[in-house]
Amino acid sequence: MNTKELIKTVNTLLAGDKGLLAMDESTATCNRRFEEAGIPQTIEYHRAYRELIVTTPGLGKCISGAILYDETIYQATKDGVLFVDILKQAGIIPGIKVDEGTTNLAGFHGEKITVGLDGLQQRLAKYYALGARFAKWRAVISISTVHPSMGCIEANMHALARYAAVCQEAGIVPVVEPEVLMDGPHNLKKCFDVTERVQHVLFDELFALNVNLQALILKPNMVLPGLSSSRQADIDTVAEATVTCLLQTVPAAVPGIAFLSGGQSPEMAAAHLNAMHVKYKDKLPWALTFSFARAIQQPALELWKGKDENIEAAQKMLYKRACLDNAARRGEYRAEMEKEF
Ligand code: 13P
């Protein structure tokens, strides 16, 4: 394992007030988002959209790493420049989603297991040669009156740890994403308890499989009430619950935590990250940043609508969201800033 190279990549990804941009939607997810926005669901529209993202002026000032999808890592601008090269020129490290989605977990009705370990070593070697220096694997844990089961948590965290070990051997920093979904009417306490248990099991598994905690980035959910909960929580309560939960579970050796947005509005995701920095400034053992997909991309996608004449406005919006997330990482985000751009 080339620990030095891995740690250098981690430090670059976590530097300053930058964060990660997840642009790794699978073909099915991308098509779903396009359909909702009234955009044709073809490979050429996927490509054009990703070109819009990677060519956004100033993106490298706000974003340290961009997570691509297998389809995207081979794609190029209409002028023939590979997206990977555009990112590198902008000072953004290319990353790659390497899980192959979820399937039903046998023996556990209604629960999912993430797949993609078969052939992972070979795929990582290929992605490394293409320029990827970090990867992502997402495990999905849902909450209901009967879920999650311990079997589902253990199976998923074991797979995440195996993925992380294979990545580190390949010179690729693993972004480890155990996502407790927001769907459902559960309260904040339930999300806290499930997230806490998931993180405990995850770090047991990472330890058992000899994963170097200093050479990974954790990508968790924030601790929030379910989307259909009748009791929503205020911003400071979410910030406090999230940080408390992570302090209980995430070792200080982990260099950084980059949150997913998980279906929060862009404004709420920024406000929550900001509140964590305001309240816990200089008191946390790890860097706290973002690795958002929807909370950065969604407003830009809606402006674009698949039309060339909207590219500039969509890019401005993407840049604005990324800048506001930088402000949140500094603890300087204010709701009024939404109008200032
Ligand atoms: P969201 O920020 O839209 O939750 O996506 C993050 C991500 O990468 C999910 O795997």
mmCIF file of C-alpha atoms and ligand atoms in Angstrom:
data_model
loop_
_atom_site.group_PDB
_atom_site.id
_atom_site.type_symbol
_atom_site.label_atom_id
_atom_site.label_comp_id
_atom_site.label_asym_id
_atom_site.label_seq_id
_atom_site.Cartn_x
_atom_site.Cartn_y
_atom_site.Cartn_z
ATOM 1 C CA MET A 1 0.000 0.000 0.000
ATOM 2 C CA ASN A 2 1.361 3.423 -0.928
ATOM 3 C CA THR A 3 0.199 5.204 2.216
ATOM 4 C CA LYS A 4 2.031 8.408 1.361
ATOM 5 C CA GLU A 5 0.239 8.775 -1.964
ATOM 6 C CA LEU A 6 -3.134 7.981 -0.361
ATOM 7 C CA ILE A 7 -2.660 10.539 2.393
ATOM 8 C CA LYS A 8 -1.551 13.161 -0.107
ATOM 9 C CA THR A 9 -4.768 12.601 -2.059
ATOM 10 C CA VAL A 10 -6.845 12.798 1.133
ATOM 11 C CA ASN A 11 -5.174 16.060 2.151
ATOM 12 C CA THR A 12 -5.818 17.597 -1.268
ATOM 13 C CA LEU A 13 -9.462 16.509 -1.199
ATOM 14 C CA LEU A 14 -10.004 18.025 2.250
ATOM 15 C CA ALA A 15 -7.972 21.208 1.805
ATOM 16 C CA GLY A 16 -9.240 24.690 2.663
ATOM 17 C CA ASP A 17 -12.974 25.193 2.418
ATOM 18 C CA LYS A 18 -13.460 23.007 -0.648
ATOM 19 C CA GLY A 19 -15.668 19.948 -0.936
ATOM 20 C CA LEU A 20 -16.525 17.085 -3.242
ATOM 21 C CA LEU A 21 -19.042 17.150 -6.055
ATOM 22 C CA ALA A 22 -20.895 13.880 -6.577
ATOM 23 C CA MET A 23 -21.794 13.669 -10.280
ATOM 24 C CA ASP A 24 -21.893 9.885 -10.332
ATOM 25 C CA GLU A 25 -25.583 9.203 -10.870
ATOM 26 C CA SER A 26 -26.071 5.795 -12.445
ATOM 27 C CA THR A 27 -27.783 5.733 -15.833
ATOM 28 C CA ALA A 28 -31.114 4.863 -14.172
ATOM 29 C CA THR A 29 -30.861 7.674 -11.584
ATOM 30 C CA CYS A 30 -29.727 10.199 -14.195
ATOM 31 C CA ASN A 31 -32.669 9.227 -16.399
ATOM 32 C CA ARG A 32 -35.065 9.613 -13.490
ATOM 33 C CA ARG A 33 -33.768 13.121 -12.696
ATOM 34 C CA PHE A 34 -33.875 14.075 -16.398
ATOM 35 C CA GLU A 35 -37.433 12.809 -16.729
ATOM 36 C CA GLU A 36 -38.534 14.912 -13.737
ATOM 37 C CA ALA A 37 -36.871 17.964 -15.311
ATOM 38 C CA GLY A 38 -38.350 17.277 -18.775
ATOM 39 C CA ILE A 39 -34.973 16.471 -20.375
ATOM 40 C CA PRO A 40 -34.608 13.671 -22.979
ATOM 41 C CA GLN A 41 -33.024 10.567 -21.475
ATOM 42 C CA THR A 42 -30.272 9.729 -23.949
ATOM 43 C CA ILE A 43 -26.544 9.111 -23.598
ATOM 44 C CA GLU A 44 -25.869 12.330 -25.555
ATOM 45 C CA TYR A 45 -27.911 14.398 -23.075
ATOM 46 C CA HIS A 46 -26.092 12.695 -20.192
ATOM 47 C CA ARG A 47 -22.806 13.664 -21.836
ATOM 48 C CA ALA A 48 -23.884 17.231 -22.544
ATOM 49 C CA TYR A 49 -25.015 17.664 -18.939
ATOM 50 C CA ARG A 50 -21.744 16.361 -17.566
ATOM 51 C CA GLU A 51 -19.881 18.665 -19.969
ATOM 52 C CA LEU A 52 -21.877 21.576 -18.555
ATOM 53 C CA ILE A 53 -20.803 20.588 -15.039
ATOM 54 C CA VAL A 54 -17.091 20.017 -15.619
ATOM 55 C CA THR A 55 -16.664 23.152 -17.731
ATOM 56 C CA THR A 56 -18.327 25.423 -15.157
ATOM 57 C CA PRO A 57 -16.065 28.487 -14.848
ATOM 58 C CA GLY A 58 -14.372 28.672 -11.439
ATOM 59 C CA LEU A 59 -15.426 25.175 -10.353
ATOM 60 C CA GLY A 60 -11.898 24.325 -9.203
ATOM 61 C CA LYS A 61 -11.999 27.201 -6.719
ATOM 62 C CA CYS A 62 -14.777 25.468 -4.770
ATOM 63 C CA ILE A 63 -14.477 21.758 -5.556
ATOM 64 C CA SER A 64 -11.471 19.559 -4.793
ATOM 65 C CA GLY A 65 -12.758 16.268 -6.203
ATOM 66 C CA ALA A 66 -15.539 15.165 -8.553
ATOM 67 C CA ILE A 67 -17.037 11.685 -8.419
ATOM 68 C CA LEU A 68 -17.727 10.303 -11.886
ATOM 69 C CA TYR A 69 -19.667 7.258 -13.068
ATOM 70 C CA ASP A 70 -18.339 4.533 -15.359
ATOM 71 C CA GLU A 71 -20.243 5.970 -18.353
ATOM 72 C CA THR A 72 -18.843 9.465 -17.677
ATOM 73 C CA ILE A 73 -15.194 8.660 -17.052
ATOM 74 C CA TYR A 74 -14.735 7.721 -20.729
ATOM 75 C CA GLN A 75 -16.644 10.722 -22.055
ATOM 76 C CA ALA A 76 -15.310 13.958 -23.521
ATOM 77 C CA THR A 77 -16.513 17.452 -24.410
ATOM 78 C CA LYS A 78 -17.955 17.976 -27.869
ATOM 79 C CA ASP A 79 -14.474 19.230 -28.806
ATOM 80 C CA GLY A 80 -13.021 15.888 -27.787
ATOM 81 C CA VAL A 81 -11.304 16.703 -24.466
ATOM 82 C CA LEU A 82 -11.788 13.963 -21.873
ATOM 83 C CA PHE A 83 -13.757 15.104 -18.804
ATOM 84 C CA VAL A 84 -10.978 13.671 -16.653
ATOM 85 C CA ASP A 85 -8.501 16.033 -18.321
ATOM 86 C CA ILE A 86 -10.806 19.041 -17.934
ATOM 87 C CA LEU A 87 -11.115 18.274 -14.212
ATOM 88 C CA LYS A 88 -7.374 17.860 -13.757
ATOM 89 C CA GLN A 89 -6.725 21.161 -15.554
ATOM 90 C CA ALA A 90 -9.130 22.826 -13.126
ATOM 91 C CA GLY A 91 -7.231 21.336 -10.172
ATOM 92 C CA ILE A 92 -10.038 18.880 -9.376
ATOM 93 C CA ILE A 93 -9.157 15.263 -8.575
ATOM 94 C CA PRO A 94 -11.245 12.769 -10.569
ATOM 95 C CA GLY A 95 -13.019 10.110 -8.514
ATOM 96 C CA ILE A 96 -15.201 7.178 -9.515
ATOM 97 C CA LYS A 97 -18.250 5.407 -8.137
ATOM 98 C CA VAL A 98 -17.355 1.724 -8.087
ATOM 99 C CA ASP A 99 -20.301 0.028 -6.433
ATOM 100 C CA GLU A 100 -22.746 -1.565 -8.848
ATOM 101 C CA GLY A 101 -25.922 -0.556 -7.065
ATOM 102 C CA THR A 102 -28.123 -2.508 -4.700
ATOM 103 C CA THR A 103 -30.019 -5.758 -4.812
ATOM 104 C CA ASN A 104 -32.421 -7.458 -2.397
ATOM 105 C CA LEU A 105 -30.598 -8.889 0.606
ATOM 106 C CA ALA A 106 -31.487 -12.578 0.667
ATOM 107 C CA GLY A 107 -33.092 -13.590 3.949
ATOM 108 C CA PHE A 108 -33.986 -10.005 4.887
ATOM 109 C CA HIS A 109 -37.279 -8.962 3.378
ATOM 110 C CA GLY A 110 -37.328 -5.330 2.208
ATOM 111 C CA GLU A 111 -33.622 -4.660 2.790
ATOM 112 C CA LYS A 112 -30.806 -4.077 0.299
ATOM 113 C CA ILE A 113 -27.185 -5.054 -0.110
ATOM 114 C CA THR A 114 -24.747 -3.119 -2.293
ATOM 115 C CA VAL A 115 -22.926 -5.248 -4.870
ATOM 116 C CA GLY A 116 -19.757 -4.788 -6.933
ATOM 117 C CA LEU A 117 -16.894 -6.531 -5.136
ATOM 118 C CA ASP A 118 -16.357 -9.091 -7.925
ATOM 119 C CA GLY A 119 -13.662 -7.844 -10.287
ATOM 120 C CA LEU A 120 -13.191 -4.663 -8.236
ATOM 121 C CA GLN A 121 -9.409 -4.954 -8.196
ATOM 122 C CA GLN A 122 -9.271 -5.054 -12.001
ATOM 123 C CA ARG A 123 -11.723 -2.195 -12.401
ATOM 124 C CA LEU A 124 -9.746 -0.046 -9.956
ATOM 125 C CA ALA A 125 -6.517 -0.653 -11.898
ATOM 126 C CA LYS A 126 -8.305 0.537 -15.047
ATOM 127 C CA TYR A 127 -9.724 3.611 -13.314
ATOM 128 C CA TYR A 128 -6.350 4.453 -11.786
ATOM 129 C CA ALA A 129 -4.794 4.386 -15.250
ATOM 130 C CA LEU A 130 -7.538 6.768 -16.420
ATOM 131 C CA GLY A 131 -6.611 9.221 -13.643
ATOM 132 C CA ALA A 132 -9.033 8.407 -10.806
ATOM 133 C CA ARG A 133 -7.438 8.797 -7.381
ATOM 134 C CA PHE A 134 -10.446 8.235 -5.161
ATOM 135 C CA ALA A 135 -13.579 6.097 -5.277
ATOM 136 C CA LYS A 136 -17.027 5.838 -3.743
ATOM 137 C CA TRP A 137 -19.176 2.947 -2.533
ATOM 138 C CA ARG A 138 -22.654 3.596 -1.138
ATOM 139 C CA ALA A 139 -24.400 1.289 1.294
ATOM 140 C CA VAL A 140 -28.092 1.948 1.882
ATOM 141 C CA ILE A 141 -29.798 1.459 5.221
ATOM 142 C CA SER A 142 -33.510 2.174 5.468
ATOM 143 C CA ILE A 143 -35.549 2.897 8.554
ATOM 144 C CA SER A 144 -39.046 1.527 9.185
ATOM 145 C CA THR A 145 -40.845 0.086 12.194
ATOM 146 C CA VAL A 146 -38.962 -3.200 11.601
ATOM 147 C CA HIS A 147 -35.803 -2.018 9.806
ATOM 148 C CA PRO A 148 -32.857 -1.940 9.766
ATOM 149 C CA SER A 149 -31.956 -5.453 10.862
ATOM 150 C CA MET A 150 -28.541 -6.137 12.352
ATOM 151 C CA GLY A 151 -27.967 -8.628 9.523
ATOM 152 C CA CYS A 152 -28.442 -5.900 6.920
ATOM 153 C CA ILE A 153 -26.137 -3.486 8.754
ATOM 154 C CA GLU A 154 -23.420 -6.098 9.194
ATOM 155 C CA ALA A 155 -23.537 -7.357 5.611
ATOM 156 C CA ASN A 156 -23.365 -3.834 4.196
ATOM 157 C CA MET A 157 -20.617 -2.592 6.496
ATOM 158 C CA HIS A 158 -18.553 -5.702 5.780
ATOM 159 C CA ALA A 159 -18.831 -5.010 2.043
ATOM 160 C CA LEU A 160 -17.849 -1.358 2.591
ATOM 161 C CA ALA A 161 -14.762 -2.437 4.528
ATOM 162 C CA ARG A 162 -13.764 -4.957 1.856
ATOM 163 C CA TYR A 163 -14.158 -2.268 -0.803
ATOM 164 C CA ALA A 164 -12.055 0.160 1.251
ATOM 165 C CA ALA A 165 -9.244 -2.378 1.664
ATOM 166 C CA VAL A 166 -9.142 -3.134 -2.073
ATOM 167 C CA CYS A 167 -9.100 0.599 -2.913
ATOM 168 C CA GLN A 168 -6.180 1.341 -0.619
ATOM 169 C CA GLU A 169 -4.131 -1.446 -2.170
ATOM 170 C CA ALA A 170 -4.851 0.052 -5.593
ATOM 171 C CA GLY A 171 -3.614 3.540 -4.567
ATOM 172 C CA ILE A 172 -7.168 4.876 -4.558
ATOM 173 C CA VAL A 173 -8.664 6.674 -1.556
ATOM 174 C CA PRO A 174 -11.957 5.074 -0.536
ATOM 175 C CA VAL A 175 -14.871 7.355 0.204
ATOM 176 C CA VAL A 176 -16.911 5.157 2.524
ATOM 177 C CA GLU A 177 -20.620 5.952 2.326
ATOM 178 C CA PRO A 178 -23.035 4.306 4.741
ATOM 179 C CA GLU A 179 -26.265 6.174 3.981
ATOM 180 C CA VAL A 180 -29.131 5.968 6.429
ATOM 181 C CA LEU A 181 -32.034 7.061 4.229
ATOM 182 C CA MET A 182 -34.269 9.997 5.133
ATOM 183 C CA ASP A 183 -37.442 8.328 3.823
ATOM 184 C CA GLY A 184 -40.108 7.638 6.426
ATOM 185 C CA PRO A 185 -41.922 9.205 9.366
ATOM 186 C CA HIS A 186 -39.275 8.372 12.001
ATOM 187 C CA ASN A 187 -38.033 11.048 14.379
ATOM 188 C CA LEU A 188 -34.544 12.481 14.831
ATOM 189 C CA LYS A 189 -33.779 10.184 17.769
ATOM 190 C CA LYS A 190 -34.420 7.115 15.628
ATOM 191 C CA CYS A 191 -32.075 8.423 12.918
ATOM 192 C CA PHE A 192 -29.472 9.127 15.604
ATOM 193 C CA ASP A 193 -29.712 5.602 17.033
ATOM 194 C CA VAL A 194 -29.539 3.894 13.649
ATOM 195 C CA THR A 195 -26.671 6.100 12.416
ATOM 196 C CA GLU A 196 -24.761 5.464 15.634
ATOM 197 C CA ARG A 197 -25.153 1.693 15.314
ATOM 198 C CA VAL A 198 -24.221 1.732 11.623
ATOM 199 C CA GLN A 199 -21.052 3.741 12.312
ATOM 200 C CA HIS A 200 -20.028 1.459 15.187
ATOM 201 C CA VAL A 201 -20.361 -1.626 13.006
ATOM 202 C CA LEU A 202 -18.586 0.106 10.121
ATOM 203 C CA PHE A 203 -15.522 0.978 12.185
ATOM 204 C CA ASP A 204 -15.406 -2.539 13.684
ATOM 205 C CA GLU A 205 -15.355 -3.934 10.146
ATOM 206 C CA LEU A 206 -12.760 -1.439 8.902
ATOM 207 C CA PHE A 207 -10.543 -2.391 11.839
ATOM 208 C CA ALA A 208 -11.067 -6.117 11.271
ATOM 209 C CA LEU A 209 -10.042 -5.796 7.616
ATOM 210 C CA ASN A 210 -6.881 -3.739 8.258
ATOM 211 C CA VAL A 211 -8.146 -0.604 6.560
ATOM 212 C CA ASN A 212 -5.959 2.429 7.261
ATOM 213 C CA LEU A 213 -8.324 4.954 8.828
ATOM 214 C CA GLN A 214 -5.965 7.820 7.963
ATOM 215 C CA ALA A 215 -6.349 7.095 4.271
ATOM 216 C CA LEU A 216 -10.112 7.255 3.807
ATOM 217 C CA ILE A 217 -12.947 9.771 3.851
ATOM 218 C CA LEU A 218 -16.236 8.983 5.561
ATOM 219 C CA LYS A 219 -19.390 10.056 3.719
ATOM 220 C CA PRO A 220 -22.312 9.793 6.134
ATOM 221 C CA ASN A 221 -25.843 11.138 6.286
ATOM 222 C CA MET A 222 -26.600 13.983 8.641
ATOM 223 C CA VAL A 223 -28.807 13.060 11.607
ATOM 224 C CA LEU A 224 -32.275 14.275 10.632
ATOM 225 C CA PRO A 225 -35.922 13.417 11.236
ATOM 226 C CA GLY A 226 -37.515 11.367 8.433
ATOM 227 C CA LEU A 227 -38.844 13.325 5.451
ATOM 228 C CA SER A 228 -42.449 12.613 6.439
ATOM 229 C CA SER A 229 -41.919 13.024 10.178
ATOM 230 C CA SER A 230 -44.481 15.286 11.832
ATOM 231 C CA ARG A 231 -41.693 16.741 14.019
ATOM 232 C CA GLN A 232 -39.030 18.475 11.977
ATOM 233 C CA ALA A 233 -35.950 19.723 13.840
ATOM 234 C CA ASP A 234 -34.368 23.171 13.804
ATOM 235 C CA ILE A 235 -30.958 23.760 12.257
ATOM 236 C CA ASP A 236 -28.967 23.802 15.512
ATOM 237 C CA THR A 237 -30.616 20.609 16.754
ATOM 238 C CA VAL A 238 -29.631 18.777 13.567
ATOM 239 C CA ALA A 239 -26.072 20.130 13.765
ATOM 240 C CA GLU A 240 -25.720 19.084 17.388
ATOM 241 C CA ALA A 241 -27.234 15.620 16.899
ATOM 242 C CA THR A 242 -25.057 14.964 13.858
ATOM 243 C CA VAL A 243 -21.795 16.000 15.480
ATOM 244 C CA THR A 244 -22.615 14.226 18.763
ATOM 245 C CA CYS A 245 -23.409 11.006 16.922
ATOM 246 C CA LEU A 246 -20.174 11.161 14.914
ATOM 247 C CA LEU A 247 -18.052 12.053 17.947
ATOM 248 C CA GLN A 248 -19.364 8.909 19.640
ATOM 249 C CA THR A 249 -18.437 6.680 16.743
ATOM 250 C CA VAL A 250 -15.815 8.026 14.327
ATOM 251 C CA PRO A 251 -12.184 7.661 15.467
ATOM 252 C CA ALA A 252 -9.969 10.746 15.482
ATOM 253 C CA ALA A 253 -7.630 9.013 13.023
ATOM 254 C CA VAL A 254 -10.184 9.586 10.259
ATOM 255 C CA PRO A 255 -9.033 12.772 8.503
ATOM 256 C CA GLY A 256 -12.336 13.931 7.111
ATOM 257 C CA ILE A 257 -16.087 13.566 6.938
ATOM 258 C CA ALA A 258 -17.877 14.683 3.766
ATOM 259 C CA PHE A 259 -21.657 14.651 4.091
ATOM 260 C CA LEU A 260 -24.129 13.508 1.472
ATOM 261 C CA SER A 261 -27.195 15.745 1.127
ATOM 262 C CA GLY A 262 -29.683 12.873 1.005
ATOM 263 C CA GLY A 263 -32.721 14.771 -0.278
ATOM 264 C CA GLN A 264 -32.366 17.918 1.850
ATOM 265 C CA SER A 265 -32.880 21.151 -0.043
ATOM 266 C CA PRO A 266 -29.623 22.854 -1.088
ATOM 267 C CA GLU A 267 -30.310 25.637 1.417
ATOM 268 C CA MET A 268 -30.884 23.259 4.342
ATOM 269 C CA ALA A 269 -27.836 21.149 3.537
ATOM 270 C CA ALA A 270 -25.683 24.302 3.554
ATOM 271 C CA ALA A 271 -27.328 25.657 6.718
ATOM 272 C CA HIS A 272 -26.760 22.390 8.605
ATOM 273 C CA LEU A 273 -23.097 22.146 7.605
ATOM 274 C CA ASN A 274 -22.649 25.790 8.515
ATOM 275 C CA ALA A 275 -24.205 25.343 11.965
ATOM 276 C CA MET A 276 -21.829 22.458 12.710
ATOM 277 C CA HIS A 277 -18.883 24.731 11.968
ATOM 278 C CA VAL A 278 -20.251 27.641 13.945
ATOM 279 C CA LYS A 279 -20.930 25.538 17.037
ATOM 280 C CA TYR A 280 -17.901 23.250 16.943
ATOM 281 C CA LYS A 281 -15.249 25.423 15.299
ATOM 282 C CA ASP A 282 -11.763 24.043 16.092
ATOM 283 C CA LYS A 283 -13.238 21.442 18.464
ATOM 284 C CA LEU A 284 -13.486 18.499 16.085
ATOM 285 C CA PRO A 285 -10.825 15.876 15.367
ATOM 286 C CA TRP A 286 -11.726 15.599 11.657
ATOM 287 C CA ALA A 287 -12.390 18.024 8.806
ATOM 288 C CA LEU A 288 -16.103 18.421 8.078
ATOM 289 C CA THR A 289 -17.044 19.075 4.478
ATOM 290 C CA PHE A 290 -19.560 18.184 1.784
ATOM 291 C CA SER A 291 -19.893 15.602 -0.944
ATOM 292 C CA PHE A 292 -23.259 16.646 -2.302
ATOM 293 C CA ALA A 293 -24.968 15.618 -5.508
ATOM 294 C CA ARG A 294 -28.512 16.986 -5.466
ATOM 295 C CA ALA A 295 -27.743 19.888 -3.090
ATOM 296 C CA ILE A 296 -25.252 21.237 -5.639
ATOM 297 C CA GLN A 297 -26.669 20.059 -8.949
ATOM 298 C CA GLN A 298 -30.457 20.128 -8.713
ATOM 299 C CA PRO A 299 -31.109 23.878 -9.205
ATOM 300 C CA ALA A 300 -28.666 23.931 -12.142
ATOM 301 C CA LEU A 301 -30.286 20.897 -13.762
ATOM 302 C CA GLU A 302 -33.688 22.556 -13.495
ATOM 303 C CA LEU A 303 -32.371 25.732 -15.139
ATOM 304 C CA TRP A 304 -30.612 23.874 -17.947
ATOM 305 C CA LYS A 305 -33.671 21.946 -19.186
ATOM 306 C CA GLY A 306 -31.479 20.298 -21.833
ATOM 307 C CA LYS A 307 -31.122 23.562 -23.820
ATOM 308 C CA ASP A 308 -27.861 25.128 -25.004
ATOM 309 C CA GLU A 309 -29.126 28.664 -24.385
ATOM 310 C CA ASN A 310 -29.478 27.842 -20.671
ATOM 311 C CA ILE A 311 -25.941 26.501 -20.145
ATOM 312 C CA GLU A 312 -24.492 29.748 -18.856
ATOM 313 C CA ALA A 313 -27.272 30.314 -16.315
ATOM 314 C CA ALA A 314 -27.046 26.690 -15.150
ATOM 315 C CA GLN A 315 -23.280 26.928 -14.713
ATOM 316 C CA LYS A 316 -23.650 30.130 -12.718
ATOM 317 C CA MET A 317 -26.137 28.375 -10.458
ATOM 318 C CA LEU A 318 -23.855 25.368 -9.986
ATOM 319 C CA TYR A 319 -20.971 27.670 -9.095
ATOM 320 C CA LYS A 320 -23.170 29.621 -6.701
ATOM 321 C CA ARG A 321 -24.229 26.470 -4.823
ATOM 322 C CA ALA A 322 -20.649 25.255 -4.554
ATOM 323 C CA CYS A 323 -19.498 28.679 -3.265
ATOM 324 C CA LEU A 324 -22.274 28.738 -0.669
ATOM 325 C CA ASP A 325 -21.178 25.287 0.516
ATOM 326 C CA ASN A 326 -17.625 26.659 0.844
ATOM 327 C CA ALA A 327 -19.051 29.452 2.997
ATOM 328 C CA ALA A 328 -20.851 26.809 5.096
ATOM 329 C CA ARG A 329 -17.554 25.010 5.588
ATOM 330 C CA ARG A 330 -16.076 28.236 6.934
ATOM 331 C CA GLY A 331 -19.124 28.793 9.179
ATOM 332 C CA GLU A 332 -19.912 31.959 7.202
ATOM 333 C CA TYR A 333 -23.070 30.923 5.332
ATOM 334 C CA ARG A 334 -26.124 33.153 5.855
ATOM 335 C CA ALA A 335 -29.565 32.628 4.336
ATOM 336 C CA GLU A 336 -29.377 36.176 2.864
ATOM 337 C CA MET A 337 -26.399 35.094 0.759
ATOM 338 C CA GLU A 338 -28.848 33.069 -1.338
ATOM 339 C CA LYS A 339 -30.050 36.362 -2.863
ATOM 340 C CA GLU A 340 -26.655 37.982 -3.238
ATOM 341 C CA PHE A 341 -25.392 35.968 -6.181
HETATM 342 P P1 13P B 1 -26.943 13.406 -2.534
HETATM 343 O O1 13P B 1 -26.114 14.545 -2.045
HETATM 344 O O2 13P B 1 -27.915 13.763 -3.605
HETATM 345 O O3 13P B 1 -27.561 12.621 -1.399
HETATM 346 O O4 13P B 1 -25.948 12.386 -3.227
HETATM 347 C C1 13P B 1 -24.766 12.083 -2.632
HETATM 348 C C2 13P B 1 -24.299 10.798 -3.144
HETATM 349 O O5 13P B 1 -23.223 10.704 -3.666
HETATM 350 C C3 13P B 1 -25.174 9.628 -3.004
HETATM 351 O O6 13P B 1 -24.449 8.461 -3.217
#
